[in-house]
Tab-separated table of C-alpha atoms and ligand atoms in Angstrom:
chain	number	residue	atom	x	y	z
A	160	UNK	CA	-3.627	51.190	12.890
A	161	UNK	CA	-0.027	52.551	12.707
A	162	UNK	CA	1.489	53.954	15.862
A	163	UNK	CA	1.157	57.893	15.215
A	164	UNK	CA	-2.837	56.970	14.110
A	165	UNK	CA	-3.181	55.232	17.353
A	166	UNK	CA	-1.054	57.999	19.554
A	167	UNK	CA	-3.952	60.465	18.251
A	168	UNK	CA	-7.315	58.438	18.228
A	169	UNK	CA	-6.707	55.332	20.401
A	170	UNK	CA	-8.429	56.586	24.052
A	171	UNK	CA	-8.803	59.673	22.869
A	172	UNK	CA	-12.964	59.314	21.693
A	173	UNK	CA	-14.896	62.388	21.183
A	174	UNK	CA	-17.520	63.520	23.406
A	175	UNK	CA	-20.664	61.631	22.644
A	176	UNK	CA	-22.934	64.817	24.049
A	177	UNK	CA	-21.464	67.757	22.492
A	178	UNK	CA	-18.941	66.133	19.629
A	179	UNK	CA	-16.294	67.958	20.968
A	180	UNK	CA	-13.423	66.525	18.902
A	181	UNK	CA	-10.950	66.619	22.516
A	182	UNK	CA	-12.369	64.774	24.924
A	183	UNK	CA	-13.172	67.220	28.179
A	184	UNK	CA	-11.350	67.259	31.271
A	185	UNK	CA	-12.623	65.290	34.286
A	186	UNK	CA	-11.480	67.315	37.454
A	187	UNK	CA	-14.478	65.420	39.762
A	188	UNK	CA	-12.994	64.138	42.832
A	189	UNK	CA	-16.143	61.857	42.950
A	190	UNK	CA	-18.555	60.464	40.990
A	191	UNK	CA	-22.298	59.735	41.642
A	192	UNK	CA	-23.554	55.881	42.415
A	193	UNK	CA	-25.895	54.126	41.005
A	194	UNK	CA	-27.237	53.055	44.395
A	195	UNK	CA	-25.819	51.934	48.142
A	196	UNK	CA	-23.370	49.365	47.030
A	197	UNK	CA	-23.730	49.673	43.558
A	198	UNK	CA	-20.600	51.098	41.687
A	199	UNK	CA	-20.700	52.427	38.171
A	200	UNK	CA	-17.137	52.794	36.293
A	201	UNK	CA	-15.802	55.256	38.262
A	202	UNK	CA	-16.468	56.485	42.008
A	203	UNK	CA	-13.735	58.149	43.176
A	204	UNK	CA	-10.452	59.395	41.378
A	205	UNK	CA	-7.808	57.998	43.128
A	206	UNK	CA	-9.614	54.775	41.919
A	207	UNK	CA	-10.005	55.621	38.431
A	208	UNK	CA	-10.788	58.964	36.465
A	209	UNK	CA	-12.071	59.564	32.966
A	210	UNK	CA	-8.786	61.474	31.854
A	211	UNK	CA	-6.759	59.598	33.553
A	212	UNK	CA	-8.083	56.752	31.837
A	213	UNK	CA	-8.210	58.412	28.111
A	214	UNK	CA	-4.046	58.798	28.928
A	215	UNK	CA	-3.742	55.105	30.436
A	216	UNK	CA	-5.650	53.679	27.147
A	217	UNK	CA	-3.435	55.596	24.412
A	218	UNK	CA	-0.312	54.035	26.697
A	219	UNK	CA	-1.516	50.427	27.033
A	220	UNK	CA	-2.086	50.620	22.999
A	221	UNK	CA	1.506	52.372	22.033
A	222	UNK	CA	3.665	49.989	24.154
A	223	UNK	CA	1.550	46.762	23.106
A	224	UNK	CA	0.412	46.032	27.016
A	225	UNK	CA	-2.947	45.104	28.190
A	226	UNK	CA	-3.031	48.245	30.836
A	227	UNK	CA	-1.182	51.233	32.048
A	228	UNK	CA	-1.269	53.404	35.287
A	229	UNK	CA	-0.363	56.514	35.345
A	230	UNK	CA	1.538	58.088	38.358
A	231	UNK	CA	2.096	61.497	39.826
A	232	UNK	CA	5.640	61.392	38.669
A	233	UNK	CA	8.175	58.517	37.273
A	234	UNK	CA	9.445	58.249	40.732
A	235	UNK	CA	6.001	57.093	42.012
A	236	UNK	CA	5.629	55.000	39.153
A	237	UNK	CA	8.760	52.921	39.799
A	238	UNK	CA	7.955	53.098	44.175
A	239	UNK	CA	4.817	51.522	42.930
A	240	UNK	CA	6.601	48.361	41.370
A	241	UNK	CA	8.708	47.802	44.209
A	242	UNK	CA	6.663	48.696	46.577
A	243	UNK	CA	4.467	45.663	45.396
A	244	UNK	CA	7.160	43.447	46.927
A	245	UNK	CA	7.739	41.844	49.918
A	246	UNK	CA	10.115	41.973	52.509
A	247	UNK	CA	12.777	39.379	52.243
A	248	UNK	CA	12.467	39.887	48.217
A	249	UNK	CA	15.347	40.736	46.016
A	250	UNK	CA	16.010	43.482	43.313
A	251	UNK	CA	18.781	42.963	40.855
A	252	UNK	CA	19.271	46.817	39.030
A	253	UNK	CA	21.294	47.591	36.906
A	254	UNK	CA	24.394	49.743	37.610
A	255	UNK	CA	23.138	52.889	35.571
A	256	UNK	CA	20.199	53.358	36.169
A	257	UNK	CA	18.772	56.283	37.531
A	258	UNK	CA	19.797	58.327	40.639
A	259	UNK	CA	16.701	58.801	41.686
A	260	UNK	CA	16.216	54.776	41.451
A	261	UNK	CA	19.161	54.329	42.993
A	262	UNK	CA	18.036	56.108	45.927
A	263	UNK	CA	14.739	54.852	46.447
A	264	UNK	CA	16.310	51.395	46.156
A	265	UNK	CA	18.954	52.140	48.591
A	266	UNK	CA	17.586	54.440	50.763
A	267	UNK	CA	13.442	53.885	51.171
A	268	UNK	CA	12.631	50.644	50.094
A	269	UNK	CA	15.477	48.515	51.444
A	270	UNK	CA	13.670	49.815	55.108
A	271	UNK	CA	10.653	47.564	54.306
A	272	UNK	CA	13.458	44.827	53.964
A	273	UNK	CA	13.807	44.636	50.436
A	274	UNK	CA	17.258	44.106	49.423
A	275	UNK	CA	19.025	45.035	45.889
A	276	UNK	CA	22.287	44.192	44.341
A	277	UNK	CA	23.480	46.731	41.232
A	278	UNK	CA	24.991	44.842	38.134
A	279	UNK	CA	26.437	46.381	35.129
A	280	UNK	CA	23.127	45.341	32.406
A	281	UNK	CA	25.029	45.706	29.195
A	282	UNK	CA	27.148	42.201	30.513
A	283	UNK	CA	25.034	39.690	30.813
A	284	UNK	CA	26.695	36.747	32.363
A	285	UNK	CA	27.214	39.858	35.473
A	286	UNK	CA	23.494	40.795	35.160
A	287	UNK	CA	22.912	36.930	35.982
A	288	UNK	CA	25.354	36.502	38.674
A	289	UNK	CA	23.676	39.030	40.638
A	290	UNK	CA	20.361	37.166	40.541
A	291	UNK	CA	19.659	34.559	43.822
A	292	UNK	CA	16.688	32.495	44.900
A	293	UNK	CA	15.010	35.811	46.253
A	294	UNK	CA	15.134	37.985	43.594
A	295	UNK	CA	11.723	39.101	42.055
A	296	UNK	CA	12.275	41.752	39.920
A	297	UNK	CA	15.001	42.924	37.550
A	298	UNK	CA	15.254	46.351	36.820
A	299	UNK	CA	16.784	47.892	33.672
A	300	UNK	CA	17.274	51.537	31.812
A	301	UNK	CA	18.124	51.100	28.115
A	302	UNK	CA	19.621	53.548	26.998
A	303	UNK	CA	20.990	54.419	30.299
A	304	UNK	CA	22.593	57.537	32.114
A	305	UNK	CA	24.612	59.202	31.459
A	306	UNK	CA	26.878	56.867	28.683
A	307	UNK	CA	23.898	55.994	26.843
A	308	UNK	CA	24.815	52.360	27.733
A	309	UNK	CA	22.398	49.714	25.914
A	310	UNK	CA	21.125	47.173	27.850
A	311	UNK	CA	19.562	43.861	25.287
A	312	UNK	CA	15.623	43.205	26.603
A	313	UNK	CA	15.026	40.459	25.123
A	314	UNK	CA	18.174	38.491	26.813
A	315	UNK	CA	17.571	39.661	29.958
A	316	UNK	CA	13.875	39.127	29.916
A	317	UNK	CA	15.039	35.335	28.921
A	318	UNK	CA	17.494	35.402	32.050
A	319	UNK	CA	14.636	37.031	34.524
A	320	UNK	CA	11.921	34.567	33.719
A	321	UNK	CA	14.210	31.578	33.969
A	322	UNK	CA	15.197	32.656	37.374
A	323	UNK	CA	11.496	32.970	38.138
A	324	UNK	CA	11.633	37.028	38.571
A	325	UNK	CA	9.733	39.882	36.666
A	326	UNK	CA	11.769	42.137	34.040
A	327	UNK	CA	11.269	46.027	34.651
A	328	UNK	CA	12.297	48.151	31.689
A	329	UNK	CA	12.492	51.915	32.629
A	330	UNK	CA	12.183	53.074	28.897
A	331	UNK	CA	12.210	56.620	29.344
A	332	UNK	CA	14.887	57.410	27.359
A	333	UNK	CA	13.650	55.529	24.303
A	334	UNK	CA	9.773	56.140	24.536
A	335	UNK	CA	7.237	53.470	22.689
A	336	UNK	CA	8.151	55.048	19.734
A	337	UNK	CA	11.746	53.357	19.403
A	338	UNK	CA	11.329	50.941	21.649
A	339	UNK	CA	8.510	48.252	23.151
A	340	UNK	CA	9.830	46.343	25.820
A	341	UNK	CA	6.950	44.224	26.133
A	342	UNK	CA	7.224	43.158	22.683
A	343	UNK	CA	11.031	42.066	23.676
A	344	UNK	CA	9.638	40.091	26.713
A	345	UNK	CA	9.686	42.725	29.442
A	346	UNK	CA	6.670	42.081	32.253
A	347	UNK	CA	6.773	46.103	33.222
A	348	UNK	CA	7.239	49.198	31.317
A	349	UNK	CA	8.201	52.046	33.123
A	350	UNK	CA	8.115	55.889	32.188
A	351	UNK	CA	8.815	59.254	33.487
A	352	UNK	CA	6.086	61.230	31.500
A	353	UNK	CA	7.768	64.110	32.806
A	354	UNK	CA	10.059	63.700	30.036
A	355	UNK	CA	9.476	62.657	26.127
A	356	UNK	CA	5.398	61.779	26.663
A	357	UNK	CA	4.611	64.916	27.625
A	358	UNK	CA	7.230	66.546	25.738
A	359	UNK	CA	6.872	70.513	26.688
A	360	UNK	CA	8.928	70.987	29.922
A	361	UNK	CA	5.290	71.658	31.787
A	362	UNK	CA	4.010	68.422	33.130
A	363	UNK	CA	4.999	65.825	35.667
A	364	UNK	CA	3.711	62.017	35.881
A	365	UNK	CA	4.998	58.682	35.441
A	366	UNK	CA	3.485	55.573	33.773
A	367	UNK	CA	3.562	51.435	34.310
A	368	UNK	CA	2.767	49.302	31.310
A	369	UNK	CA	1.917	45.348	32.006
A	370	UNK	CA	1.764	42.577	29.591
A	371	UNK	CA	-0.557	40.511	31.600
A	372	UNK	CA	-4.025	41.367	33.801
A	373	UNK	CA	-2.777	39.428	36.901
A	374	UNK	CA	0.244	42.232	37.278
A	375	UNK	CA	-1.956	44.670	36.701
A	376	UNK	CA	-4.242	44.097	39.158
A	377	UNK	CA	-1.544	43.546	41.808
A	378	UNK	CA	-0.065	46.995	40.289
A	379	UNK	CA	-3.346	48.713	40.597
A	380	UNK	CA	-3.622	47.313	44.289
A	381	UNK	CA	-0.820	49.228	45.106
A	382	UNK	CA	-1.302	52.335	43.800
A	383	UNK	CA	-4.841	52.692	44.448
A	384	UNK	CA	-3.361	51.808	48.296
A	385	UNK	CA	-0.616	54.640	48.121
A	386	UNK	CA	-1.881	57.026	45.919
A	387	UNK	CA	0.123	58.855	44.155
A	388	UNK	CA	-1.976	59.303	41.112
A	389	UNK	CA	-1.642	61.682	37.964
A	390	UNK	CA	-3.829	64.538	38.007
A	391	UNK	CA	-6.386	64.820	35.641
A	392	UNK	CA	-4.925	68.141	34.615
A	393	UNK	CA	-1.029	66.715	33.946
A	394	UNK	CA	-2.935	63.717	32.095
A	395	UNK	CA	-4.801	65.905	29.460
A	396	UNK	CA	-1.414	67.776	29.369
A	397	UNK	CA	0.214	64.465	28.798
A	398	UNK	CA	-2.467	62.858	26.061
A	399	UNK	CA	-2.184	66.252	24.297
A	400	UNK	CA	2.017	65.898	24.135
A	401	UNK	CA	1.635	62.013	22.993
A	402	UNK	CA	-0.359	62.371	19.833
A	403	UNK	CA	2.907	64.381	18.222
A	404	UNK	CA	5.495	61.826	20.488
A	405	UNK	CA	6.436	59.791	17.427
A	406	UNK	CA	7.134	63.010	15.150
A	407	UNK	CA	9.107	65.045	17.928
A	408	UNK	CA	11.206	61.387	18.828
A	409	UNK	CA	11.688	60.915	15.307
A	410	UNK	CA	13.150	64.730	14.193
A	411	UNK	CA	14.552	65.246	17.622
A	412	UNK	CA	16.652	61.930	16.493
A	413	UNK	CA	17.786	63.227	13.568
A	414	UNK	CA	18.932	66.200	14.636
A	415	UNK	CA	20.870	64.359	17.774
A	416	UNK	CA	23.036	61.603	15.038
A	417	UNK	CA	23.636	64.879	13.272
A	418	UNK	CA	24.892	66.431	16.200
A	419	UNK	CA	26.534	63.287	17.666
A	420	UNK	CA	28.515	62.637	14.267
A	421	UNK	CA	29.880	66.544	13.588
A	422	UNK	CA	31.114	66.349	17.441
A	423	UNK	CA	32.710	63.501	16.921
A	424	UNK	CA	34.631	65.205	14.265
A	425	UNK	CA	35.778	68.072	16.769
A	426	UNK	CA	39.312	67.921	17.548
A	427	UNK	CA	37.872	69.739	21.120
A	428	UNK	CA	36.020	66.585	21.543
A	429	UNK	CA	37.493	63.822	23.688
A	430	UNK	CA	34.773	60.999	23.004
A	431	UNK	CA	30.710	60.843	21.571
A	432	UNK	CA	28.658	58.895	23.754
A	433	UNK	CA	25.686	58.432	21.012
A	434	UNK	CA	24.407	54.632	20.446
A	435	UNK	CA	24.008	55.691	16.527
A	436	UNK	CA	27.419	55.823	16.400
A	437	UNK	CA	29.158	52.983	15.030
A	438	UNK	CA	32.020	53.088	17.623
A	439	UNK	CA	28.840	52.542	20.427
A	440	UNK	CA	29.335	49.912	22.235
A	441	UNK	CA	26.042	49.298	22.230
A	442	UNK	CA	25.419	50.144	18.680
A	443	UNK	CA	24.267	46.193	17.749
A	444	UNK	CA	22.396	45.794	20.309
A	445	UNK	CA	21.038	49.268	19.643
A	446	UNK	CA	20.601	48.812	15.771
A	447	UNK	CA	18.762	45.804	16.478
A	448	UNK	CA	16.055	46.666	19.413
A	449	UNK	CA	15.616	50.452	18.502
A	450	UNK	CA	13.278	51.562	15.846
A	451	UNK	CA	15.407	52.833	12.828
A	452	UNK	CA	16.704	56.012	15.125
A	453	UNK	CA	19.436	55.984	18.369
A	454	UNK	CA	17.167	58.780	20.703
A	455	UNK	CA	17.959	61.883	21.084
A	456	UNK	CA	20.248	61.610	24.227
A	457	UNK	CA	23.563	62.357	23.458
A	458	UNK	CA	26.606	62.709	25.830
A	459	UNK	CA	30.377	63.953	25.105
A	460	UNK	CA	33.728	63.715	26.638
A	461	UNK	CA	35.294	67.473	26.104
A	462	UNK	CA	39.171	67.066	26.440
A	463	UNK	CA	40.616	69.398	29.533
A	464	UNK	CA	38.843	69.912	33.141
A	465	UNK	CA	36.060	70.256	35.222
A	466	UNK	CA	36.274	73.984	35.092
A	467	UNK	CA	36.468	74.206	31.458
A	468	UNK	CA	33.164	71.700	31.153
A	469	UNK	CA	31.470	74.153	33.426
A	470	UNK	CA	32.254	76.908	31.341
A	471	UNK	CA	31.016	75.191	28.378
A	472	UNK	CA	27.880	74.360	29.663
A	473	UNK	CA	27.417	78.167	31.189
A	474	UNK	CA	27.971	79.349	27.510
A	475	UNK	CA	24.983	78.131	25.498
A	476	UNK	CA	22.190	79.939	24.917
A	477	UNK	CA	19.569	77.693	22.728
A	478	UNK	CA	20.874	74.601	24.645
A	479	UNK	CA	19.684	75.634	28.369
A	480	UNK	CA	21.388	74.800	31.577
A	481	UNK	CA	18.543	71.999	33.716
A	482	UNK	CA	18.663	69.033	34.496
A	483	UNK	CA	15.744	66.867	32.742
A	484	UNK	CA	15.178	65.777	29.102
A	485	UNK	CA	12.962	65.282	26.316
A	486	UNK	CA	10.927	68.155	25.529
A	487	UNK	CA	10.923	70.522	22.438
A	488	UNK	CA	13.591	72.762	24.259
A	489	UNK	CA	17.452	71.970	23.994
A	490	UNK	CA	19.131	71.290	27.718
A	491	UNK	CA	22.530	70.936	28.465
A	492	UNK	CA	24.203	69.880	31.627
A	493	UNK	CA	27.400	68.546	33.104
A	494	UNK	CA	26.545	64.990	34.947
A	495	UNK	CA	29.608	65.964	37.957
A	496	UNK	CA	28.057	68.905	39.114
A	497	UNK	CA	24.289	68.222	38.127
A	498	UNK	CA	22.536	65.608	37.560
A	499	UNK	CA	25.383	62.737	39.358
A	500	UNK	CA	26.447	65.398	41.975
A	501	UNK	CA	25.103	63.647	44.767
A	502	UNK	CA	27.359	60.515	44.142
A	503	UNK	CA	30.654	60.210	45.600
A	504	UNK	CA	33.972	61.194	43.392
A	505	UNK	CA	34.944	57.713	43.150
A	506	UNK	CA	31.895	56.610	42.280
A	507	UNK	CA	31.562	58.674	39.373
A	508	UNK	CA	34.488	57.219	38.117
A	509	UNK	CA	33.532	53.873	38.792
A	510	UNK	CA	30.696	54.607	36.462
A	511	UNK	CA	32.571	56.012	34.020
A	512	UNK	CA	31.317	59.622	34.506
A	513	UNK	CA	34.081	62.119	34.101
A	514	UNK	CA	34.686	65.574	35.080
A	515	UNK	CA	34.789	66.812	31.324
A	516	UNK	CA	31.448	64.913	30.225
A	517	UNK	CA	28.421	66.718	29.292
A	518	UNK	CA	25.047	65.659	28.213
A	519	UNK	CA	22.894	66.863	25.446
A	520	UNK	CA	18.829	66.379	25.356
A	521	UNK	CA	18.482	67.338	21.630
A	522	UNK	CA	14.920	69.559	21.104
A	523	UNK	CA	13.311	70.543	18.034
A	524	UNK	CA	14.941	73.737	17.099
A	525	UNK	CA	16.671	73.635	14.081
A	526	UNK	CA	19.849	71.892	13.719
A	527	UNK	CA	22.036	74.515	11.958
A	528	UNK	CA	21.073	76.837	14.948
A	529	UNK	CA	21.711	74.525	17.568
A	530	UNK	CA	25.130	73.805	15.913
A	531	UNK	CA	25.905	77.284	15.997
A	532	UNK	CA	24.839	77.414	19.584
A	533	UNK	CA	27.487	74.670	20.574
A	534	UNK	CA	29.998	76.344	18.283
A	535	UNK	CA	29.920	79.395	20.420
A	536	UNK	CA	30.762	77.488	23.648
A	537	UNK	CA	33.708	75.968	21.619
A	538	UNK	CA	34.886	79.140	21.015
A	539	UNK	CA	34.071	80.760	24.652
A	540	UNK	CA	35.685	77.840	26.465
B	673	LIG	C1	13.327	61.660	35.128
B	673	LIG	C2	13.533	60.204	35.151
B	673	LIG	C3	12.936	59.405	36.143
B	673	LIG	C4	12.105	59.981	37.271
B	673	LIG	O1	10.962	60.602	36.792
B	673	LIG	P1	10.264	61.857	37.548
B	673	LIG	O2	9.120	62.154	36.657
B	673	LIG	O3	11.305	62.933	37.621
B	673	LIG	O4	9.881	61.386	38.891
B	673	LIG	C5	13.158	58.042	36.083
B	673	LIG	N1	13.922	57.491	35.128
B	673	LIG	C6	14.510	58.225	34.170
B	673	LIG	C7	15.339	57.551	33.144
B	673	LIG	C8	14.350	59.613	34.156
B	673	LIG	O5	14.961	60.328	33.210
């Protein structure tokens, strides 16, 4: 079955009592046992739950894994990869992934003695030079935030494994529907469902897709430990927003290399950050390991100041002013003040984040009207 047949029926089984077409929703805490000792498939749902399950199949089958878990959020998700480490073990990341990464790496997980060293992922021969006899686990964002940087799976897959440590993809940006890490060699998929999965602004969760049962089960270990599970709520919410993912991605694309190429014509307009852009640097890379479409991130350089950025950002009306990404509604925001605040000045320049950028997550509106939109702060700014 094609992907958009399988984002619809795969895990998603009607009800074999009533024939209700959508599966019902599980809210049970527990589950009755067969007997004293004897457990049927589920018993309790931090261990497993029905809808939870429906949401993990439909995952496992769109990213080409064996199994997925799904979390109460994307940070959980990625806690629950490290946190299946030891202390003494190594993290290699690279430089943008992130903040909230960032901080967990730096801040939570480095107290139970793991230790992490950031490398710029788009330069490989850096990536590598990072890695030592301890490291475990690689950790990569393609595209990444907020220059859209591409980062090549499959190479650094080949550069993880021969250094004996796992690959980590967080594809959030890209979704299954542009991009399958596993398929490029990647050991762990990583999602915020928060953003493109769901898809409507109104859920949170996070997802892990393995390649192999043995990671799984150590995965499951660990989160069935900590327990930061998705609701069975969030993950009906979440199955619902998937079986249109590939149609959204796809026309939310479009509409973000139409964007990213009439911006690029503005004299207003410093730089496009947009991988479908031949001047990209990651535009190879991005041609080859994305599915026929670039996402539907976009980021631009607007030429003057910090002030005038702000401005800009405070003037739309159909592009809205939040921090997140991927659902049917337009957001705008300015990386300094928002979403990179919390890193130091010279930081942000160190990543390449200036004062004038601002970052686009392209909805589903129509694109004359979202044009018009960002024609309006051109004029008000
Ligand atoms: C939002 C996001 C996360 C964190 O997900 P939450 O659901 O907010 O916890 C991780 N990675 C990327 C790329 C994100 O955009």
């Amino acid at each position: 079955m094609q992907f958009r047949t399988r984002a619809i029926h795969v895990g998603n089984q009607r009800c074999p009592e009533t024939g209700a077409v959508v599966p019902p929703i599980h809210l049970a805490s527990t589950f009755v046992q067969p007997g004293a000792g004897e457990w049927g498939e589920f018993d309790y749902s931090r261990s497993g739950n029905p809808t939870r399950k429906a949401l993990e199949t439909t995952l496992a089958s769109l990213e080409g894994g064996c199994a997925a878990l799904c979390f109460a959020s994307g940070m959980a998700a990625t806690h629950c990869a490290v946190a299946m480490l030891s202390s003494g073990d190594h993290v290699v990341a690279g430089s943008d992934i992130y903040g909230g990464t960032y901080r967990l790496l730096h801040q939570v997980t480095n107290r139970a003695g793991i230790n992490v060293t950031l490398a710029d992922s788009t330069d490989l021969a850096k990536l590598e030079a990072a890695i030592t006899p301890a490291t475990k686990l690689v950790w990569i964002e393609s595209p990444g935030n907020p220059r859209m940087t591409i980062t090549d799976i499959a190479a650094c897959a080949e550069i993880a494994h021969r250094h004996g440590a796992l690959l980590g993809v967080d594809s959030t940006f890209a979704t299954p529907a542009l991009t399958r890490p596993l398929e490029l060699g990647a050991d762990i998929v990583m999602h915020s469902a928060t953003k493109y999965l769901g898809g409507h602004s109104d859920l949170m969760g996070g997802a892990l897709v393995v390649r192999e049962q043995s990671l799984y089960d150590e995965l499951y270990f660990v989160q069935n430990a900590t327990g930061a599970i998705m609701g069975a709520l969030d993950a009906f919410l979440c199955s619902r927003g998937i079986k249109t993912l590939e149609l959204r991605v796809r026309e939310q694309c479009q509409t973000a290399q139409r964007l990213a190429e009439w911006l690029a014509e503005n004299d207003q307009v410093e730089r496009v950050l947009y991988p479908g852009l031949a001047d990209h640097p990651g535009h190879d890379v991005a041609s080859r390991q994305m599915d026929g479409a670039f996402g539907a991130m976009l980021t631009f350089e607007l030429k003057g100041d910090y002030a005038m950025a702000q401005r800009f950002v405070e003037s739309t009306e159909l592009f809205q002013l939040a921090v997140s990404l991927g659902a049917v509604e337009s957001l705008i925001e300015q990386p300094a003040s928002m979403s990179h605040a919390s890193y130091a000045a010279e930081d942000r320049a160190k990543h390449g984040i200036t004062d004038g950028m601002i970052r686009l997550s392209v909805g589903l509106e129509a694109y004359e009207d979202l044009q018009a939109d960002l024609e309006r702060a051109f004029a008000a700014r």
